[in-house]
Coordinates of C-alpha atoms in Angstrom, one line a residue:
Q16 CA 0.0 0.0 0.0
V17 CA 1.7 3.1 -1.3
Q18 CA 0.6 6.7 -1.8
L19 CA 2.1 9.9 -3.2
V20 CA 1.0 13.3 -1.9
E21 CA 2.0 16.6 -3.6
S22 CA 2.2 20.0 -2.0
G23 CA 3.4 23.5 -2.7
G24 CA 1.2 24.6 -5.5
G25 CA -0.4 28.1 -5.5
L26 CA -0.6 31.4 -7.2
V27 CA 2.6 33.3 -8.2
Q28 CA 3.4 36.2 -10.5
P29 CA 5.4 35.8 -13.7
G30 CA 9.1 35.7 -12.8
G31 CA 8.3 34.3 -9.4
S32 CA 9.3 31.0 -7.9
L33 CA 7.6 28.0 -6.3
R34 CA 8.8 24.7 -4.8
L35 CA 6.7 21.6 -5.2
S36 CA 7.1 18.6 -2.9
C37 CA 5.9 15.0 -3.3
A38 CA 6.3 12.5 -0.5
A39 CA 5.8 8.7 -1.0
S40 CA 4.6 6.8 2.0
G41 CA 3.3 3.3 2.9
S42 CA 4.8 -0.2 2.6
I43 CA 7.8 0.9 0.7
F44 CA 10.9 -1.2 0.0
S45 CA 12.5 1.2 -2.4
V46 CA 11.6 4.1 -4.7
N47 CA 13.1 4.0 -8.2
A48 CA 12.7 6.8 -10.7
M49 CA 10.6 9.8 -9.8
A50 CA 9.1 12.4 -12.1
W51 CA 6.9 15.5 -12.4
Y52 CA 4.3 15.9 -15.1
R53 CA 1.9 18.7 -15.8
Q54 CA -1.4 19.1 -17.6
T55 CA -3.6 22.0 -18.8
P56 CA -7.2 21.5 -19.9
G57 CA -7.3 20.7 -23.6
K58 CA -3.7 19.5 -23.6
E59 CA -2.1 16.1 -23.1
R60 CA -0.2 15.5 -19.9
E61 CA 3.5 16.2 -20.5
L62 CA 6.6 15.0 -18.8
V63 CA 8.4 17.9 -17.1
A64 CA 11.3 16.4 -15.3
T65 CA 12.7 13.0 -14.2
I66 CA 15.2 11.9 -11.6
S67 CA 16.7 8.4 -11.3
S68 CA 17.4 6.7 -8.0
G69 CA 21.0 7.7 -8.5
G70 CA 20.2 11.3 -9.1
S71 CA 20.4 11.6 -12.9
T72 CA 18.0 14.3 -14.2
N73 CA 16.3 15.1 -17.4
Y74 CA 14.0 18.1 -18.4
V75 CA 11.7 19.1 -21.1
D76 CA 13.3 21.8 -23.2
S77 CA 10.8 24.5 -22.2
V78 CA 11.9 24.3 -18.5
K79 CA 15.6 23.8 -18.8
G80 CA 17.6 26.4 -16.9
R81 CA 14.5 27.4 -14.9
F82 CA 13.3 24.2 -13.1
T83 CA 15.4 21.8 -10.9
I84 CA 14.3 18.4 -9.8
S85 CA 15.8 16.8 -6.7
R86 CA 15.1 14.1 -4.2
D87 CA 15.7 13.2 -0.6
N88 CA 15.9 9.4 -0.5
A89 CA 15.8 9.3 3.3
K90 CA 12.4 10.9 3.1
D91 CA 11.2 9.2 -0.1
T92 CA 10.5 12.7 -1.4
V93 CA 11.0 14.5 -4.7
Y94 CA 11.0 18.2 -5.2
L95 CA 10.6 20.6 -8.1
Q96 CA 12.1 24.0 -7.7
M97 CA 10.5 26.3 -10.3
S98 CA 12.0 29.7 -11.0
S99 CA 11.4 32.4 -13.6
L100 CA 7.9 31.2 -13.9
K101 CA 5.9 32.0 -17.0
P102 CA 2.1 32.0 -17.6
E103 CA 2.7 29.0 -19.9
D104 CA 3.8 27.1 -16.8
T105 CA 0.2 27.2 -15.4
A106 CA -1.0 23.7 -15.0
V107 CA -1.8 20.9 -12.5
Y108 CA 1.4 19.3 -11.6
Y109 CA 1.5 15.6 -10.9
C110 CA 4.1 13.5 -9.1
N111 CA 5.0 10.1 -10.5
A112 CA 7.1 7.3 -9.0
Y113 CA 8.0 3.7 -9.6
V114 CA 7.9 2.1 -6.2
I115 CA 8.8 -1.4 -5.0
A116 CA 6.6 -2.3 -2.1
R117 CA 7.7 -4.5 0.8
D118 CA 6.0 -7.4 -0.8
Y119 CA 8.4 -6.8 -3.7
H120 CA 5.6 -5.9 -6.0
G121 CA 6.7 -2.9 -8.2
M122 CA 4.3 -0.5 -10.0
D123 CA 3.8 3.1 -11.1
Y124 CA 2.1 5.5 -8.7
W125 CA 0.6 8.9 -9.2
G126 CA -0.2 11.8 -6.9
K127 CA -3.6 13.6 -7.2
G128 CA -1.9 16.8 -8.4
T129 CA -1.3 20.3 -7.2
L130 CA -2.3 23.4 -9.1
V131 CA 0.2 26.0 -10.1
T132 CA -1.1 29.3 -11.4
V133 CA 1.2 31.9 -12.9
S134 CA -0.6 35.2 -13.3
S135 CA -0.3 38.9 -12.5

């Protein structure tokens, strides 16, 4: 039994910053890759950033240089530091993780999302 819970969303002005957090909890043996996705009404969910269990990261081109994904393995938590925010970044942001449970069953988990609104 595993769950992911996001936090940190809210309203910010263009050029501002926000830090999103996502904590995995439950019967966890290990957390492998973690990622952040985002979705706007009328658009497909897009992959924003990924981070491997070893800390290797990847970003969609539109956020490179502005967003930073990181993780705290001791807390089973992934973060997304967002800077120089643009109105185009407005979306519901979803946390994703591949988790191996204590019964050794591995599967993909999703958080319920946190809304980020960039507007003046």
